[in-house]
Amino acid sequence: MTALTVSRRVLTGRWQGPAAFTAVAVLALVVAPLLLEPFRLGLLAKYLCYAIVALGIGLAWGQGGMLTLGQGVFFGLGGYAMGMYLKLNDAGGDLPDFMVWSGVEKLPALWKPFGNPVFALAMVVVLPVAVALLLGALVFRQRVRGAYFAILTQALAAALVILLVGQQGLTGGTNGLTNFFDFFGRDVAADETQRGLYLLVAAVLGALYLGARQLVRSRFGRLLLAVRDGEDRVRFLGYDPATVKTLTFAVSAGTAGIAGALFVPVVGIISPALLGVVPSLELVVAVAVGGRFALAGAVLGAVVMGYARTYFSEELPDVWLYLQGALFVLVMTLAPKGIAGLAAALVRRREARA
């Protein structure tokens, strides 16, 4: 192999990532809004909200080895923080509609601060991060990991659903929070508002992806990979794996909170059905399909699984669940490292032949 060939490969590899990101950004921000009708664009915005959650799961699980089965908790905290502000804004100083139906006579003290948009937006991130930091400090210090950590996060998701359903007058119960009309001065149902929301979701996803990618490539990211591959060795070298895992888990939680806040105006609802064990597991499956060891794979998996769910349910409503399951089995059988792993293997094979 000549020096020229080596240099060409190095330069090509260096520019592959930025070129791919730019191409995807152009497709998402320019092509999709021009080609898709408002309904389909809204569906794509929903997929991208899930992709933001998947990005956090990819960071925690793929890069840090923390299998979190309760990411719906943090998604829900961010979503309810945004939903509470929107309901109070729509009420215009009165009680939200579901409280009136539930017989509540006075606005609960918990709701009052969320009438301030700055406070509500801050809580979108602060609440999930605070819960993750607390949970991480309690769990990782005790060296809880693997299946035990996964079960613990799963139980947390189930507990949150039970809590939300049982507080009808405070959270809307099973129905959750819905019927939003105004989003910072704009009609939520208007096509232009939904188009703007889509662009906002796509831009936030791009920014978070770049931030997560930079984090993985930093010294902290290398330490995170070391913790994933050999936690005891990292501890013997003088580092504290619990701190590394707690901080990563908190970043993942904050990412999910942002996704939940964006999901509320895009879809128009936040309810316990979206936060429980099953939705959290579906997101983990999506990350596995896309490829948990690559951040781009996690994002891709969420979009692919979201589109597959919509397509199969529309075209084959009687068997769509079986087809979605078959898609997961097929990908995991042919490509255990997901779609991203399969693509990387094909690229390496092509370069080896060159």
XYZ file of C-alpha atoms in Angstrom:
354
model
C 0.000 0.000 0.000
C 1.503 3.316 -1.091
C 1.767 6.440 1.061
C -0.606 8.218 -1.348
C -3.257 5.557 -0.793
C -2.888 5.795 2.977
C -3.160 9.596 2.887
C -6.229 9.401 0.680
C -7.927 7.014 3.096
C -7.101 9.203 6.069
C -8.511 12.285 4.371
C -11.587 10.387 3.231
C -12.251 9.066 6.739
C -11.761 12.517 8.215
C -14.411 14.049 5.961
C -16.890 11.185 5.900
C -18.546 12.162 9.196
C -19.026 15.898 8.478
C -20.178 15.141 4.937
C -22.766 12.624 6.132
C -24.004 14.985 8.849
C -24.336 17.836 6.344
C -26.252 15.630 3.904
C -28.669 14.471 6.606
C -29.110 18.047 7.851
C -30.005 19.248 4.340
C -32.501 16.412 3.939
C -34.095 17.089 7.320
C -34.156 20.890 7.265
C -34.709 21.616 3.567
C -35.937 18.635 1.574
C -38.390 17.072 4.056
C -40.397 20.286 4.742
C -40.719 20.875 0.986
C -41.778 17.367 0.015
C -43.873 16.118 2.929
C -47.450 17.142 3.597
C -48.187 18.533 7.097
C -49.462 15.221 8.495
C -46.394 13.257 7.371
C -44.097 16.034 8.514
C -45.729 15.856 11.948
C -45.090 12.109 12.041
C -41.451 12.675 11.156
C -41.210 15.263 13.942
C -42.541 12.636 16.358
C -39.938 10.141 15.163
C -37.215 12.725 15.709
C -38.451 13.298 19.270
C -38.009 9.594 19.888
C -34.612 9.814 18.181
C -33.517 12.384 20.778
C -34.422 9.897 23.529
C -32.607 7.158 21.607
C -29.523 9.370 21.414
C -29.440 9.511 25.212
C -29.920 5.755 25.445
C -27.087 5.250 22.977
C -24.863 7.417 25.141
C -25.748 5.618 28.376
C -26.030 2.058 27.056
C -23.863 1.926 23.950
C -21.013 4.079 25.249
C -21.370 3.554 29.009
C -22.780 0.036 29.268
C -25.770 1.159 31.368
C -28.879 -0.595 30.055
C -31.651 1.787 31.064
C -35.181 0.417 30.646
C -36.916 3.394 32.229
C -36.047 6.293 29.970
C -39.756 7.040 29.767
C -39.477 8.492 33.295
C -37.257 11.335 32.141
C -39.210 11.754 28.909
C -42.341 12.116 31.011
C -40.846 14.610 33.454
C -39.857 16.903 30.602
C -43.176 16.387 28.853
C -45.293 17.104 31.901
C -43.244 20.216 32.708
C -44.009 21.585 29.247
C -47.610 20.364 29.345
C -48.275 22.069 32.669
C -47.117 25.411 31.299
C -49.194 25.058 28.131
C -52.335 24.134 30.097
C -51.924 27.103 32.439
C -51.293 29.394 29.481
C -54.427 28.153 27.721
C -56.468 28.564 30.911
C -55.570 32.259 31.093
C -55.569 32.463 34.877
C -58.380 29.966 35.423
C -58.114 26.272 36.298
C -57.081 23.882 33.493
C -60.087 22.097 32.000
C -59.313 18.636 33.425
C -59.119 20.055 36.951
C -62.583 21.560 36.552
C -63.917 18.179 35.414
C -62.179 16.487 38.356
C -63.760 18.839 40.903
C -60.586 20.709 41.837
C -61.481 24.141 43.199
C -58.046 25.726 43.651
C -54.876 25.524 41.596
C -52.477 23.128 43.390
C -49.305 24.718 44.744
C -47.214 22.342 42.615
C -48.665 23.867 39.453
C -48.250 27.549 40.266
C -44.541 27.981 39.365
C -45.140 26.359 35.968
C -47.147 29.358 34.879
C -43.783 31.037 34.314
C -42.355 29.919 30.923
C -38.736 30.384 32.044
C -39.286 28.184 35.093
C -41.130 25.550 33.029
C -38.404 25.409 30.380
C -35.733 25.121 33.063
C -37.612 22.267 34.741
C -37.695 20.398 31.434
C -33.996 19.699 31.983
C -33.532 20.224 35.728
C -36.128 17.682 36.876
C -34.844 14.718 34.813
C -31.222 15.544 35.575
C -31.903 15.881 39.312
C -33.711 12.530 39.450
C -30.933 10.846 37.455
C -28.214 12.338 39.659
C -30.005 11.183 42.797
C -30.634 7.700 41.436
C -27.096 7.414 40.100
C -25.543 8.544 43.383
C -27.562 5.939 45.286
C -27.129 3.078 42.827
C -23.685 3.363 41.275
C -21.993 3.960 44.625
C -23.292 0.554 45.632
C -21.842 -0.898 42.397
C -25.251 -1.897 41.084
C -24.938 -2.636 37.388
C -26.021 -4.928 34.592
C -29.410 -6.578 34.858
C -29.975 -5.214 38.360
C -29.675 -1.616 37.157
C -31.946 -2.349 34.186
C -34.638 -3.838 36.449
C -34.370 -0.891 38.818
C -34.959 1.650 36.056
C -37.826 -0.451 34.744
C -39.446 -0.460 38.175
C -39.032 3.321 38.365
C -40.984 3.706 35.116
C -43.782 1.478 36.414
C -43.942 3.418 39.673
C -44.199 6.763 37.857
C -47.108 5.509 35.762
C -48.974 4.328 38.859
C -48.370 7.700 40.515
C -49.589 9.690 37.511
C -52.697 7.573 36.985
C -53.655 7.809 40.649
C -53.550 11.630 40.752
C -56.466 12.499 38.481
C -56.913 16.062 39.697
C -53.198 16.830 39.618
C -51.939 15.074 36.488
C -55.014 14.292 34.424
C -54.876 10.615 35.374
C -54.978 8.079 32.566
C -55.804 10.712 29.953
C -52.829 12.862 30.872
C -52.548 16.419 29.580
C -54.008 17.210 26.169
C -56.027 19.790 24.206
C -53.278 22.374 23.844
C -54.173 25.454 21.794
C -51.365 27.992 22.150
C -47.613 27.492 21.915
C -45.810 30.710 22.829
C -48.299 32.862 20.954
C -48.931 30.531 18.020
C -51.832 28.226 17.220
C -50.571 24.692 17.859
C -52.856 23.166 15.216
C -51.778 25.538 12.425
C -49.679 23.997 9.644
C -47.066 26.740 9.885
C -46.679 26.152 13.620
C -46.242 22.439 13.085
C -43.719 23.090 10.349
C -41.809 25.395 12.678
C -41.954 22.789 15.430
C -40.548 20.180 13.064
C -37.633 22.452 12.182
C -37.077 23.127 15.885
C -37.032 19.395 16.720
C -34.649 18.648 13.838
C -32.306 21.475 14.853
C -32.307 20.396 18.511
C -31.583 16.808 17.523
C -28.663 17.948 15.366
C -27.230 20.111 18.139
C -27.571 17.378 20.752
C -26.010 14.826 18.413
C -22.986 17.065 17.843
C -22.696 17.650 21.589
C -22.913 13.936 22.380
C -20.395 13.134 19.646
C -17.975 15.680 21.050
C -18.473 14.243 24.532
C -17.677 10.731 23.331
C -14.519 11.931 21.605
C -13.316 13.862 24.643
C -11.168 12.560 27.477
C -14.343 11.975 29.486
C -15.722 9.900 26.623
C -12.630 7.716 26.515
C -12.926 7.222 30.251
C -16.596 6.295 29.788
C -15.650 3.622 27.253
C -13.040 2.312 29.645
C -15.671 2.039 32.381
C -17.929 0.144 30.009
C -15.226 -2.335 29.027
C -13.539 -2.758 32.404
C -15.028 -0.908 35.363
C -12.831 -2.612 37.953
C -9.657 -1.776 36.012
C -10.681 1.892 35.870
C -11.246 1.885 39.618
C -7.804 0.367 40.234
C -6.262 3.129 38.115
C -7.583 5.714 40.559
C -10.710 6.941 38.777
C -14.231 6.808 40.204
C -16.508 4.882 37.808
C -19.586 5.839 39.845
C -19.057 9.527 39.102
C -18.518 8.892 35.394
C -21.645 6.742 35.124
C -23.765 9.130 37.192
C -22.845 12.129 35.055
C -23.486 10.203 31.836
C -26.806 8.941 33.126
C -27.769 12.529 34.010
C -26.884 13.744 30.499
C -28.982 10.936 29.043
C -31.887 11.910 31.315
C -31.655 15.590 30.358
C -31.736 14.605 26.701
C -34.905 12.585 27.258
C -36.486 15.501 29.131
C -35.884 17.817 26.172
C -37.430 15.225 23.861
C -40.515 15.002 26.072
C -40.949 18.773 26.078
C -40.759 18.913 22.280
C -43.087 15.934 21.923
C -45.955 17.701 23.718
C -46.666 20.466 21.181
C -45.788 18.216 18.239
C -48.209 15.406 19.127
C -50.560 17.329 21.418
C -50.576 14.997 24.385
C -48.494 13.636 27.238
C -49.972 10.723 29.160
C -48.849 7.794 31.344
C -49.305 5.447 28.386
C -46.300 7.098 26.723
C -43.992 6.766 29.708
C -44.329 3.236 31.018
C -42.284 0.079 30.718
C -43.416 -0.887 27.211
C -42.569 2.464 25.524
C -39.202 2.477 27.291
C -38.472 -1.048 26.064
C -39.483 -0.107 22.528
C -36.928 2.696 22.548
C -34.203 0.310 23.692
C -35.191 -2.086 20.894
C -34.974 0.790 18.404
C -31.460 1.621 19.605
C -30.453 -2.033 19.253
C -31.830 -2.137 15.707
C -29.946 0.989 14.704
C -26.759 0.002 16.489
C -26.121 0.914 20.094
C -22.371 1.391 19.698
C -22.837 4.322 17.299
C -24.736 7.479 18.219
C -25.896 7.863 14.627
C -27.128 4.267 14.736
C -29.285 4.989 17.778
C -30.885 7.951 16.008
C -31.388 5.932 12.823
C -32.951 3.049 14.724
C -35.570 5.281 16.334
C -36.571 6.752 12.965
C -36.636 3.346 11.241
C -38.737 1.706 13.952
C -41.094 4.688 14.094
C -41.606 4.599 10.334
C -42.015 0.803 10.380
C -44.716 1.081 13.047
C -46.638 3.648 10.978
C -46.227 1.830 7.672
C -47.155 -1.615 8.947
C -50.120 -0.316 10.967
C -51.496 1.512 7.917
C -50.894 -1.159 5.301
C -51.310 -4.341 7.374
C -53.226 -3.399 10.534
C -54.011 -6.995 11.506
C -50.420 -8.225 11.630
C -48.324 -5.084 12.027
C -47.087 -6.028 15.502
C -45.780 -9.338 14.189
C -44.056 -7.613 11.287
C -42.415 -5.086 13.574
C -41.174 -7.921 15.767
C -39.932 -9.770 12.700
C -38.006 -6.674 11.627
C -36.226 -6.635 14.986
C -35.420 -10.355 14.829
C -34.198 -10.041 11.233
C -31.847 -7.160 11.972
C -30.495 -8.748 15.146
C -29.918 -12.059 13.339
C -28.169 -10.646 10.282
C -26.510 -7.693 12.000
C -26.035 -8.150 15.776
C -24.453 -4.687 15.956
C -27.426 -3.105 14.258
C -27.772 -1.252 10.985
C -24.837 1.022 11.782
C -22.604 -1.964 12.534
C -23.600 -3.618 9.262
C -22.882 -0.433 7.308
C -19.468 -0.062 8.975
C -18.593 -3.660 8.139
C -19.522 -3.135 4.478
C -17.383 0.007 4.318
C -14.396 -1.810 5.812
C -14.830 -4.664 3.357
C -14.936 -2.244 0.427
C -11.820 -0.435 1.647
C -10.002 -3.746 2.059
C -10.695 -4.615 -1.581
C -9.544 -1.205 -2.823
